[in-house]
PDB file of C-alpha atoms in Angstrom:
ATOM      1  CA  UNK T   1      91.773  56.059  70.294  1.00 50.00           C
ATOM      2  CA  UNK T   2      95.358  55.367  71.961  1.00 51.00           C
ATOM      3  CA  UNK T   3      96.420  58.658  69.968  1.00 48.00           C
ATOM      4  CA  UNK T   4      93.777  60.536  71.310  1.00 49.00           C
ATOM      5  CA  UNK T   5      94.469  59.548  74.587  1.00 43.00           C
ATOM      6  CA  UNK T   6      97.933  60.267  74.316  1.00 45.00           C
ATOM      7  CA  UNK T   7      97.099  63.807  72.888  1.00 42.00           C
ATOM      8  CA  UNK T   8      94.281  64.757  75.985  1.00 46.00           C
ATOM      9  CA  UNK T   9      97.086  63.436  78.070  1.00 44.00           C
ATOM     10  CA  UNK T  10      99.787  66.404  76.766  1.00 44.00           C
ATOM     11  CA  UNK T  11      97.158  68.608  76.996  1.00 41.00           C
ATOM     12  CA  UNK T  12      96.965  68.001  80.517  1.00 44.00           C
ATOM     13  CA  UNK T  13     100.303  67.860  81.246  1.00 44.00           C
ATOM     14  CA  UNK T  14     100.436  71.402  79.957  1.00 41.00           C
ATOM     15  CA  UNK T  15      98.068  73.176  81.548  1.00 39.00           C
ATOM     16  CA  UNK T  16      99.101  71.707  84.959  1.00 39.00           C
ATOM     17  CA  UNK T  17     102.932  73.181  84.628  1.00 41.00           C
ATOM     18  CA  UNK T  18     101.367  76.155  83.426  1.00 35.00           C
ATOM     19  CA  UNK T  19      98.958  76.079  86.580  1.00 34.00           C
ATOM     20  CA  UNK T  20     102.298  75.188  88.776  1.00 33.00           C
ATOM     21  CA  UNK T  21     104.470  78.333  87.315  1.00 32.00           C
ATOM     22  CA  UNK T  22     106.084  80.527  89.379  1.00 32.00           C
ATOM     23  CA  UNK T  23     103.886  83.102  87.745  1.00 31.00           C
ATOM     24  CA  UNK T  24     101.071  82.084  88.582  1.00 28.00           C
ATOM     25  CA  UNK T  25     101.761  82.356  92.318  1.00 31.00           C
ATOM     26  CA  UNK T  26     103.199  85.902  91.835  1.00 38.00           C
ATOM     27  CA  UNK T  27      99.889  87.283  93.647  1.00 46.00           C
ATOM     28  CA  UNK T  28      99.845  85.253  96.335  1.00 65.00           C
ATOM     29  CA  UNK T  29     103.458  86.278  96.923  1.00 87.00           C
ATOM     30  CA  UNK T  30     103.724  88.137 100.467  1.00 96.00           C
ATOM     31  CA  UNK T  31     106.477  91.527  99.710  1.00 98.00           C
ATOM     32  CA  UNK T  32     107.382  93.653 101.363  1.00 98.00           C
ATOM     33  CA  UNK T  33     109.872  97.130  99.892  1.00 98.00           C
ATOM     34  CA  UNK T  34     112.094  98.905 102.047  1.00 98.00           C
ATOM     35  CA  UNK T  35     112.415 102.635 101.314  1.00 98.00           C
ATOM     36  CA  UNK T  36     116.027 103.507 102.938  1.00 98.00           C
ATOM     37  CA  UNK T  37     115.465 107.595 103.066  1.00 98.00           C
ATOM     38  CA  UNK T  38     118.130 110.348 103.037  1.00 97.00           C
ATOM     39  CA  UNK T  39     120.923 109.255 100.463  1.00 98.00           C
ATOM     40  CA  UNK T  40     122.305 111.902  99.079  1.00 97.00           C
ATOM     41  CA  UNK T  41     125.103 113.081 101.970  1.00 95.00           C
ATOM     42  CA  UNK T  42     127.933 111.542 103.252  1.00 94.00           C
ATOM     43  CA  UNK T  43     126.473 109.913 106.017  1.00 96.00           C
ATOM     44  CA  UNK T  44     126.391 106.678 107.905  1.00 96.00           C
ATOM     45  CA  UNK T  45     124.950 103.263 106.450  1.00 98.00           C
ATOM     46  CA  UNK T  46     125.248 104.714 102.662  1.00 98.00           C
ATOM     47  CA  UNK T  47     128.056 102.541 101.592  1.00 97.00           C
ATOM     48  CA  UNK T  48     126.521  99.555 103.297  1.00 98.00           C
ATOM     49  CA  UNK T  49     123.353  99.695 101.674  1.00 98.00           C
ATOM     50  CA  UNK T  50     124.957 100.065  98.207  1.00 98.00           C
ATOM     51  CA  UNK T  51     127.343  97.089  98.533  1.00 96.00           C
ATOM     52  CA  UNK T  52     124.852  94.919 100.671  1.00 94.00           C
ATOM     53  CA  UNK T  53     123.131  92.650  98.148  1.00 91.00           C
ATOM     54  CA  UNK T  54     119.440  93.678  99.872  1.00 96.00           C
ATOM     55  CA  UNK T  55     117.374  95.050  97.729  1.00 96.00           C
ATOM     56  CA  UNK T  56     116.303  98.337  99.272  1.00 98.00           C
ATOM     57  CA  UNK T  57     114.900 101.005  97.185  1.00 98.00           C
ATOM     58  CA  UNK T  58     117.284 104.271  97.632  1.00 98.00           C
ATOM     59  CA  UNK T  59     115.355 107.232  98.507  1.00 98.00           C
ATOM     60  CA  UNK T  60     117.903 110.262  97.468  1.00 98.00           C
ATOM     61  CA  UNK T  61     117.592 113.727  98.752  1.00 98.00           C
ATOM     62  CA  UNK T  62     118.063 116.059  95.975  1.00 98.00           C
ATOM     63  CA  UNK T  63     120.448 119.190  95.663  1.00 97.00           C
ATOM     64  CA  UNK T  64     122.593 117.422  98.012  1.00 97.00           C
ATOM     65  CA  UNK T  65     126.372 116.919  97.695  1.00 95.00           C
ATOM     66  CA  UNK T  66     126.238 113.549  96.597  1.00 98.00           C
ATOM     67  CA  UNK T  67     122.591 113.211  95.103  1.00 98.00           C
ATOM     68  CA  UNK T  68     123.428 112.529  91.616  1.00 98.00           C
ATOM     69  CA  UNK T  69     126.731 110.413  92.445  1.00 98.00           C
ATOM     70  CA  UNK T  70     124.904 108.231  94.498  1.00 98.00           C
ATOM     71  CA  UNK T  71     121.876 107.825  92.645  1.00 98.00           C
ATOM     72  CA  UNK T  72     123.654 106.530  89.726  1.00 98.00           C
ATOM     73  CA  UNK T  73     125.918 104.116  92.390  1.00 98.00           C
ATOM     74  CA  UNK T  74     122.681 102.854  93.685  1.00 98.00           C
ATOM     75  CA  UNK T  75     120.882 102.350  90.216  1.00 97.00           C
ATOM     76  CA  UNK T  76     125.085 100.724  89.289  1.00 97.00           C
ATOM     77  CA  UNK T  77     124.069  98.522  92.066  1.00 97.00           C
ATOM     78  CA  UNK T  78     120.948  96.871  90.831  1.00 96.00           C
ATOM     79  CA  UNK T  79     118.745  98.944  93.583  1.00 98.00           C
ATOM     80  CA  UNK T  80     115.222 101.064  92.129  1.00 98.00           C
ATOM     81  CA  UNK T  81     116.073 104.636  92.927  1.00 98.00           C
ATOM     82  CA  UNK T  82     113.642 107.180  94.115  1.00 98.00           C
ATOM     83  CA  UNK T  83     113.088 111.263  95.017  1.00 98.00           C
ATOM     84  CA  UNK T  84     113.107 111.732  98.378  1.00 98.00           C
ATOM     85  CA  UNK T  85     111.467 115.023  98.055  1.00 98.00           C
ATOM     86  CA  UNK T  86     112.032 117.580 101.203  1.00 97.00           C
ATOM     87  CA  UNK T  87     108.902 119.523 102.218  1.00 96.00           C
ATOM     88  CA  UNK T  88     107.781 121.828 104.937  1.00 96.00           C
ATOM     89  CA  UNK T  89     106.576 120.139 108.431  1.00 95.00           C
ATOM     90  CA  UNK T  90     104.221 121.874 110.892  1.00 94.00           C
ATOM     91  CA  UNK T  91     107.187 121.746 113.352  1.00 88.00           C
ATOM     92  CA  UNK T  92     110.877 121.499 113.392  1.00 78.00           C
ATOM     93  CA  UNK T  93     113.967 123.313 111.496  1.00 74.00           C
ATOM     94  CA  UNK T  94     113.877 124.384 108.355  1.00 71.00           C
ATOM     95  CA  UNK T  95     117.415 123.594 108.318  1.00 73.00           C
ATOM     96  CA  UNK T  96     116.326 119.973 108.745  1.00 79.00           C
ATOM     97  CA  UNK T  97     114.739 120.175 105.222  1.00 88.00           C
ATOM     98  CA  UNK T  98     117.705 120.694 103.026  1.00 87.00           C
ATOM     99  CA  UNK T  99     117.918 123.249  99.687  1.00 93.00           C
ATOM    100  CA  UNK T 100     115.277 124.058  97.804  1.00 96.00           C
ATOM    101  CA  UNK T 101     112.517 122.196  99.760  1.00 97.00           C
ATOM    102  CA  UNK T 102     109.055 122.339  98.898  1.00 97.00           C
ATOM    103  CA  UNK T 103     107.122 124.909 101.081  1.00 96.00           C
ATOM    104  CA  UNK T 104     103.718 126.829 101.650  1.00 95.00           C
ATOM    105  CA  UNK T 105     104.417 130.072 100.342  1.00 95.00           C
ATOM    106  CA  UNK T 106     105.373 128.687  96.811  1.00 97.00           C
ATOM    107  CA  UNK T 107     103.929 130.056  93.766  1.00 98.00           C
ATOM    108  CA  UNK T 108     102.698 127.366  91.366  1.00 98.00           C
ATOM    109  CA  UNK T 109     105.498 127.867  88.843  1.00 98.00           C
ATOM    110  CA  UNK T 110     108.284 128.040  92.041  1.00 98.00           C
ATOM    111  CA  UNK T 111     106.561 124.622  92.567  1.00 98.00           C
ATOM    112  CA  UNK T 112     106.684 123.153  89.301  1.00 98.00           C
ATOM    113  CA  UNK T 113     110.805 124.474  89.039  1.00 98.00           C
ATOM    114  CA  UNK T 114     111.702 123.213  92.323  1.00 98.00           C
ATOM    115  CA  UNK T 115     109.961 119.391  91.825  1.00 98.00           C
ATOM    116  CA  UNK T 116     111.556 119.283  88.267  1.00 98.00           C
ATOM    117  CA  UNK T 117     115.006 120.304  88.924  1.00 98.00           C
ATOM    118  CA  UNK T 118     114.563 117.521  91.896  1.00 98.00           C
ATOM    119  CA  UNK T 119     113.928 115.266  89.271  1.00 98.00           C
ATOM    120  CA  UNK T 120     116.711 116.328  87.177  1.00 98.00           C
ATOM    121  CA  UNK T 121     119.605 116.130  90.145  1.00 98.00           C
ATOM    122  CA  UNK T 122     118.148 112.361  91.157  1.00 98.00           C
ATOM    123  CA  UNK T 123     118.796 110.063  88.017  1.00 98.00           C
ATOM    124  CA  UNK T 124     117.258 106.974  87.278  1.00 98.00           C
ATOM    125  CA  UNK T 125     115.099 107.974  89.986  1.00 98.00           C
ATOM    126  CA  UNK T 126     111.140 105.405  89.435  1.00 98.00           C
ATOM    127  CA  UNK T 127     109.296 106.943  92.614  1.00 98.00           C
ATOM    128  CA  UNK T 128     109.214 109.998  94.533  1.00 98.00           C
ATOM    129  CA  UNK T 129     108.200 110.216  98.291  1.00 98.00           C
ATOM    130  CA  UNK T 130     108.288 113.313 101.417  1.00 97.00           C
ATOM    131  CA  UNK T 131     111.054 113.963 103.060  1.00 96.00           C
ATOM    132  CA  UNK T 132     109.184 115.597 106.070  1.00 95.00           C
ATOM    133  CA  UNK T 133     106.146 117.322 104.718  1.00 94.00           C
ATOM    134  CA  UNK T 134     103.093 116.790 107.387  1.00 96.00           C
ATOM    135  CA  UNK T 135     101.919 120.069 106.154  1.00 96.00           C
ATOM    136  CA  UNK T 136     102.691 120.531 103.042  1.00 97.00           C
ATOM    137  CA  UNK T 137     100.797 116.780 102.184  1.00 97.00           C
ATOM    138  CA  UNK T 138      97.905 118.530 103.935  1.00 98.00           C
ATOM    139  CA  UNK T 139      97.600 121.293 101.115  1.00 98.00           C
ATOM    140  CA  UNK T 140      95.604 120.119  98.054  1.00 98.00           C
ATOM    141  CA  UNK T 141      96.924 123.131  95.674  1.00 98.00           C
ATOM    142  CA  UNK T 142     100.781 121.707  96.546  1.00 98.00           C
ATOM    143  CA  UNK T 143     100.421 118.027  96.510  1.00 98.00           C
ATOM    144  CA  UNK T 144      98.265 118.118  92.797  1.00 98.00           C
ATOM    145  CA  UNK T 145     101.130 120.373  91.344  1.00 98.00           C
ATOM    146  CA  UNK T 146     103.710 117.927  92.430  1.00 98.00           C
ATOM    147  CA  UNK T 147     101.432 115.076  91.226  1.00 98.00           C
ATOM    148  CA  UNK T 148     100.840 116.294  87.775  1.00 98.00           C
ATOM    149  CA  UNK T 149     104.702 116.477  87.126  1.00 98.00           C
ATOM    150  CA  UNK T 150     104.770 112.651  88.722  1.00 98.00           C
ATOM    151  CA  UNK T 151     102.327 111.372  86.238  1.00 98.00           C
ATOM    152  CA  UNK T 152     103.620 113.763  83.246  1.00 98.00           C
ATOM    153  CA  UNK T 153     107.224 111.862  84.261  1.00 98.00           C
ATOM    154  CA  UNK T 154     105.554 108.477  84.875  1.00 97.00           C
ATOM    155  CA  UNK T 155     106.657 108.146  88.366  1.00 98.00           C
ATOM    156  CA  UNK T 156     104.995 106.288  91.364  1.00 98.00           C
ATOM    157  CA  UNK T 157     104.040 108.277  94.933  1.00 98.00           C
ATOM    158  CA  UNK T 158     104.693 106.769  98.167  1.00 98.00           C
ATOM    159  CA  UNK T 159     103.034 109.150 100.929  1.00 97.00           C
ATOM    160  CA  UNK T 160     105.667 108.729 103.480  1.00 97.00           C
ATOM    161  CA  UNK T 161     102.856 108.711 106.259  1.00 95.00           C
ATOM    162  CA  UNK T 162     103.674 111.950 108.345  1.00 95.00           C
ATOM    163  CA  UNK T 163     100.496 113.413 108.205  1.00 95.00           C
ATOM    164  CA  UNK T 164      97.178 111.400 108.880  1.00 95.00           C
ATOM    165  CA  UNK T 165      95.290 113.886 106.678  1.00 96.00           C
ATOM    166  CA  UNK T 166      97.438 113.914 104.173  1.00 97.00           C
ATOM    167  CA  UNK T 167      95.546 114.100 100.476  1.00 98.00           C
ATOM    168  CA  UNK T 168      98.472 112.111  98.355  1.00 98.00           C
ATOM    169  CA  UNK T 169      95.750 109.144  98.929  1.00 97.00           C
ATOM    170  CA  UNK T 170      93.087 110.801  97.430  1.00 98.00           C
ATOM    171  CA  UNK T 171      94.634 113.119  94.816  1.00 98.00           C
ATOM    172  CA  UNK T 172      96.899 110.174  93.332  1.00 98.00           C
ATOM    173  CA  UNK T 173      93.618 107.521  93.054  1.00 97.00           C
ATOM    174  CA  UNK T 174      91.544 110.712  91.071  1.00 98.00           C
ATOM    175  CA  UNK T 175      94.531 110.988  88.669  1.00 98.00           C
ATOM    176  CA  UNK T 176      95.423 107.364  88.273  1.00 97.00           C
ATOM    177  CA  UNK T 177      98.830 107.688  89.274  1.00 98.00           C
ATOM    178  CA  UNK T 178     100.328 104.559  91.269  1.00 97.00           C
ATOM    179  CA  UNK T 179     100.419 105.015  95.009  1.00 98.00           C
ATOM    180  CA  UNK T 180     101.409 103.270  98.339  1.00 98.00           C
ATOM    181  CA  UNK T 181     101.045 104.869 101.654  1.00 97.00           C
ATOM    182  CA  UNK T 182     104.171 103.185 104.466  1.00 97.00           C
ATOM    183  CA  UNK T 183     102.866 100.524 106.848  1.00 97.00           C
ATOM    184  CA  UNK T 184     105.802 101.227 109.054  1.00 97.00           C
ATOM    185  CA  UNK T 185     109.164 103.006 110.428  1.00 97.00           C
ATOM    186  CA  UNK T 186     111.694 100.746 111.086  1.00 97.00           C
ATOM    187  CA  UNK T 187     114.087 103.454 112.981  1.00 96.00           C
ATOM    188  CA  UNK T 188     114.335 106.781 114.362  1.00 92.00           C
ATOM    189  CA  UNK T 189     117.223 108.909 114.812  1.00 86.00           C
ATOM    190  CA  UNK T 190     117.922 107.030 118.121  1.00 89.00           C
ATOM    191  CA  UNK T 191     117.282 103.627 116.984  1.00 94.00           C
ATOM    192  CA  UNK T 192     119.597 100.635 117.986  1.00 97.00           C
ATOM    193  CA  UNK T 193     120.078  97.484 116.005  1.00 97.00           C
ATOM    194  CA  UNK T 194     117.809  95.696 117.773  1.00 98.00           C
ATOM    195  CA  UNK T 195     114.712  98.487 117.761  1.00 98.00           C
ATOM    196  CA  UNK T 196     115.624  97.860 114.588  1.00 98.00           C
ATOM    197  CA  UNK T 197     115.259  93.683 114.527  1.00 98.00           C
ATOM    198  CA  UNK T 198     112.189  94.789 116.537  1.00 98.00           C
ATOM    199  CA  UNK T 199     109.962  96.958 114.224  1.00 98.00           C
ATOM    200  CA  UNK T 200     111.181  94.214 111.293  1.00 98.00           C
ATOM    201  CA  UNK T 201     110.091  91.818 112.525  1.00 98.00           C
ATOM    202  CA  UNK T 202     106.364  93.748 112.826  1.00 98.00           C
ATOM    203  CA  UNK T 203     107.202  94.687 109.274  1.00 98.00           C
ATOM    204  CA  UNK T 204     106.874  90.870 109.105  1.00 97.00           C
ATOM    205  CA  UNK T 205     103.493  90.439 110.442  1.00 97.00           C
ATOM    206  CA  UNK T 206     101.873  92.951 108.287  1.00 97.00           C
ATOM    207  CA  UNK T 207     103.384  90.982 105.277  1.00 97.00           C
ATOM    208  CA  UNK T 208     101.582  87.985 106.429  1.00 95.00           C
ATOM    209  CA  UNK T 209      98.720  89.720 107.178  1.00 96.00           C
ATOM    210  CA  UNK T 210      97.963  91.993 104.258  1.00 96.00           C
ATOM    211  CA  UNK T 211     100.680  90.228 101.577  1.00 96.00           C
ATOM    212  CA  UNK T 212     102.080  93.427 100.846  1.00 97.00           C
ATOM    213  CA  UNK T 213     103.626  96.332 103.151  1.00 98.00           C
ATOM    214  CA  UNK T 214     105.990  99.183 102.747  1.00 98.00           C
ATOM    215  CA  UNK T 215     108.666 100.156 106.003  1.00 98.00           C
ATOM    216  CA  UNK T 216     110.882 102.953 105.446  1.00 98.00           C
ATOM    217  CA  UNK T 217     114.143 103.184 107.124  1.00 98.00           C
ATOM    218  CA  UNK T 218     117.020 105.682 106.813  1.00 97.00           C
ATOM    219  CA  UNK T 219     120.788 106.484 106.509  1.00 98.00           C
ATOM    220  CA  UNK T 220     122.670 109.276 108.708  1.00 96.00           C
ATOM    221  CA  UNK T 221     123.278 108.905 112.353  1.00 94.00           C
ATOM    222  CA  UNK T 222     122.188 105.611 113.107  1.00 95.00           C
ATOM    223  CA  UNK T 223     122.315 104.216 109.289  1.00 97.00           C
ATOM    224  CA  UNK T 224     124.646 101.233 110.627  1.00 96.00           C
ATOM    225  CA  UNK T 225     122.386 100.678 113.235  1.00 98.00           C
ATOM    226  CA  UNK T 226     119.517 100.718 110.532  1.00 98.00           C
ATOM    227  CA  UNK T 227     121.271  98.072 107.832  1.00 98.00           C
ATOM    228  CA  UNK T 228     122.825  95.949 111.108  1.00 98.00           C
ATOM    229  CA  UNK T 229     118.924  95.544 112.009  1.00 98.00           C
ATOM    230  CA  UNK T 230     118.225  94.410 108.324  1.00 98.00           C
ATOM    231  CA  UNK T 231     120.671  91.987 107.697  1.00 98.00           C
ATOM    232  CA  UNK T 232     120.060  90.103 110.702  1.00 98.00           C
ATOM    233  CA  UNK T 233     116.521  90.092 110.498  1.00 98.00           C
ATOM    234  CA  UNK T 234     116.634  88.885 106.735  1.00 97.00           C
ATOM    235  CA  UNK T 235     116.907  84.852 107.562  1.00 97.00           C
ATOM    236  CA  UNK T 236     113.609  85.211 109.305  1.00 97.00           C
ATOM    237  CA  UNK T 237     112.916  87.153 106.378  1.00 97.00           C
ATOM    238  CA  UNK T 238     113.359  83.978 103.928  1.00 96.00           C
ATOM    239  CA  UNK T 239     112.294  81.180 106.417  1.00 97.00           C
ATOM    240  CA  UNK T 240     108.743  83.031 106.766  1.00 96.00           C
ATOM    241  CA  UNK T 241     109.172  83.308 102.724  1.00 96.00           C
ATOM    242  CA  UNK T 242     108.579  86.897 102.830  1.00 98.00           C
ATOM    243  CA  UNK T 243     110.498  88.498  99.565  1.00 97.00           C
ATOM    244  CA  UNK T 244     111.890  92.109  99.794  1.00 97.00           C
ATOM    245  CA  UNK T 245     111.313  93.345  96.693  1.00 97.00           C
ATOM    246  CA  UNK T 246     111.571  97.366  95.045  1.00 97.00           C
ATOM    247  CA  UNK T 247     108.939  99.303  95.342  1.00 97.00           C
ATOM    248  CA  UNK T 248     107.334  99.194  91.952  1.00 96.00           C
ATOM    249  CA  UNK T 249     106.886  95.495  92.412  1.00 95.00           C
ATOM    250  CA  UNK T 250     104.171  96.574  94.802  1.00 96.00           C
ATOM    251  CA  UNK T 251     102.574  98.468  92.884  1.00 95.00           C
ATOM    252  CA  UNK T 252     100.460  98.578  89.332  1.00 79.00           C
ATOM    253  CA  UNK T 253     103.199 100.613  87.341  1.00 66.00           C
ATOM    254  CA  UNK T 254     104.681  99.974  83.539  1.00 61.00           C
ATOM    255  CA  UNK T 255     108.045 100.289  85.133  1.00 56.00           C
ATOM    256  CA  UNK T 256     109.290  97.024  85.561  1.00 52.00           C
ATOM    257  CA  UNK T 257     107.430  94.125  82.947  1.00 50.00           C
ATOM    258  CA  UNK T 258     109.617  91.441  84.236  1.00 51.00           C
ATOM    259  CA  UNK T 259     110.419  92.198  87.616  1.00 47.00           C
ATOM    260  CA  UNK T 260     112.460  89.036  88.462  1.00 47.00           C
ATOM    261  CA  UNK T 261     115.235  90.446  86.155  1.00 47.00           C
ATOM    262  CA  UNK T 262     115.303  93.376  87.554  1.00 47.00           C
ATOM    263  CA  UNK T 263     117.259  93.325  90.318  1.00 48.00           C
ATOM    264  CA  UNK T 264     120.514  91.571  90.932  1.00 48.00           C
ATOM    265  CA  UNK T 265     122.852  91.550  93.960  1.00 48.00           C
ATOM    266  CA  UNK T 266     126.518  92.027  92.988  1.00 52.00           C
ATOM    267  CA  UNK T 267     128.669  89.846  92.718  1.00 50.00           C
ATOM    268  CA  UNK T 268     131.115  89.455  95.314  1.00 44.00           C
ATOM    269  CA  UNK T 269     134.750  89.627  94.713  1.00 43.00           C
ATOM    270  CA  UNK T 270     137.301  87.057  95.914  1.00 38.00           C
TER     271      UNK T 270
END
C-alpha cells in the first residue's frame, strides 16, 4: 500500500512540473516582432540594429548595394532575415522603389524572374514583405505569382498594411501559406525618438490585448531616431512581460522547431 502511495505520489509530481513548464505557457505568451524595413543601403540605424542585442527581424531591400552583405551580418547576428520586396504604389516616385521593383505592367515570367532573383540577392532571408506596394497588393494576378514562389521556397508573408484592400490576406489563407498582416508603424520618415517611445508603447497595448502583434519600423533618415525609441521603450517592454520575438515565432511555420534557441544576442566584448 505505502509503495503504491509512493508511486501515485511520483506520478503526480510529474505531471504537475510538466503542467508548470515553460512550454506549456508558450500560448499564453503575449509577442510581439518588430520588422525593421529598408536594410540593404548605407543608411542610418543599420549598424545599431545589428550590434544591439534586440531581436528585430531585418527586412533587406534587394539589388541594393549592401543587400547580400548585410543580410548575412544580420543572420551573423542571431536576427531572422526577411525580403523586403519593393513594389509599385498608387502614388509617389518610382525612384522611391529601388531596382527591379515589382510593377503592373509585368509579364508573369518578368514576375516570377524579378521575385526569384530577390530571393537569391537576400540570403538566409525566412519571410518576405512590401516595400511600398498599395497597388500592386491590390492586383490578384501579381500577388498569387509572388505567392506561389513564397510557398514553392517555404517562406512566410507579412502584408505590410499599405493598402486596406489588399488580397495577400485572402490569397495566402487559400494557399496555406503562413501570413501576418502589421498592427502598427512605429515611425515615419519624420519620426523623433519619442514618436517613437509613443507608437511603442501602443505596440504594447495591442500585445496585451490580442497576445500577439506585428509593428514595423525602419532604417534611413531617422533609423537612430527609430532604434533610440526601441531601446528605451524595451524595460517597459520586460516589466509588462511582453517578449519581442522574430517573426516566425508568430506565426504557424516549420521554420524554427525550437524557437528559444534560436536567437541569441551577442556577446559583448570587454
Amino acid at each position: 500500500m505505502r509503495f503504491r502511495f509512493i508511486i501515485m505520489f511520483l506520478i503526480c509530481m510529474f505531471l504537475l512540473s510538466v503542467s508548470l513548464s515553460p512550454a506549456s505557457f508558450a500560448n499564453e505568451n503575449k509577442q510581439v516582432a518588430i520588422i525593421i524595413d529598408d536594410f540593404g543601403g548605407k543608411v542610418k540605424g543599420v549598424e545599431s540594429f545589428l550590434d544591439g542585442n534586440i531581436p528585430i527581424t531585418a527586412a533587406v531591400m534587394p539589388f541594393m548595394e549592401q543587400s547580400i552583405e548585410q543580410a548575412k551580418l544580420a543572420h551573423q547576428a542571431g536576427l531572422e532575415v526577411m525580403i523586403h520586396m519593393p513594389m509599385e504604389p498608387k502614388k509617389g516616385k518610382a525612384s522611391w522603389l529601388g531596382p527591379n521593383a515589382i510593377t503592373s505592367d509585368l509579364s508573369d515570367e518578368e514576375i516570377r524572374k524579378r521575385v526569384l532573383a530577390a530571393i537569391e540577392n537576400v540570403p538566409f532571408a525566412k519571410g518576405i514583405n512590401n516595400h511600398m506596394g498599395s497597388k500592386v497588393v491590390e492586383d490578384e494576378r501579381i500577388i498569387r505569382i509572388i505567392l506561389e514562389i513564397a510557398k514553392q521556397k517555404g517562406l512566410y508573408v507579412i502584408d505590410s498594411g499599405t493598402s486596406s484592400a489588399s488580397v495577400i490576406p485572402k490569397l495566402a489563407s487559400e494557399m496555406n501559406i503562413p501570413h501576418a498582416t502589421r498592427s502598427i508603424f512605429i515611425d515615419d520618415t519624420h519620426s523623433s525618438k519619442e514618436q517613437v517611445m509613443k507608437q511603442m508603447s501602443s505596440l504594447l497595448k495591442i500585445a496585451k490585448k490580442d497576445k500577439k502583434a506585428i509593428a514595423i519600423g525602419h532604417v534611413g533618415i531617422k533609423g537612430h531616431e527609430t532604434f533610440a525609441g526601441i531601446s528605451n521603450t524595451l524595460p517597459l517592454f520586460i516589466k509588462e512581460q511582453v517578449e519581442i520575438v522574430p517573426v516566425s515565432h508568430l506565426l504557424d511555420t516549420e521554420i524554427e522547431k525550437d524557437p528559444i534557441h534560436f536567437w541569441h544576442p551577442k556577446e559583448k566584448e570587454d
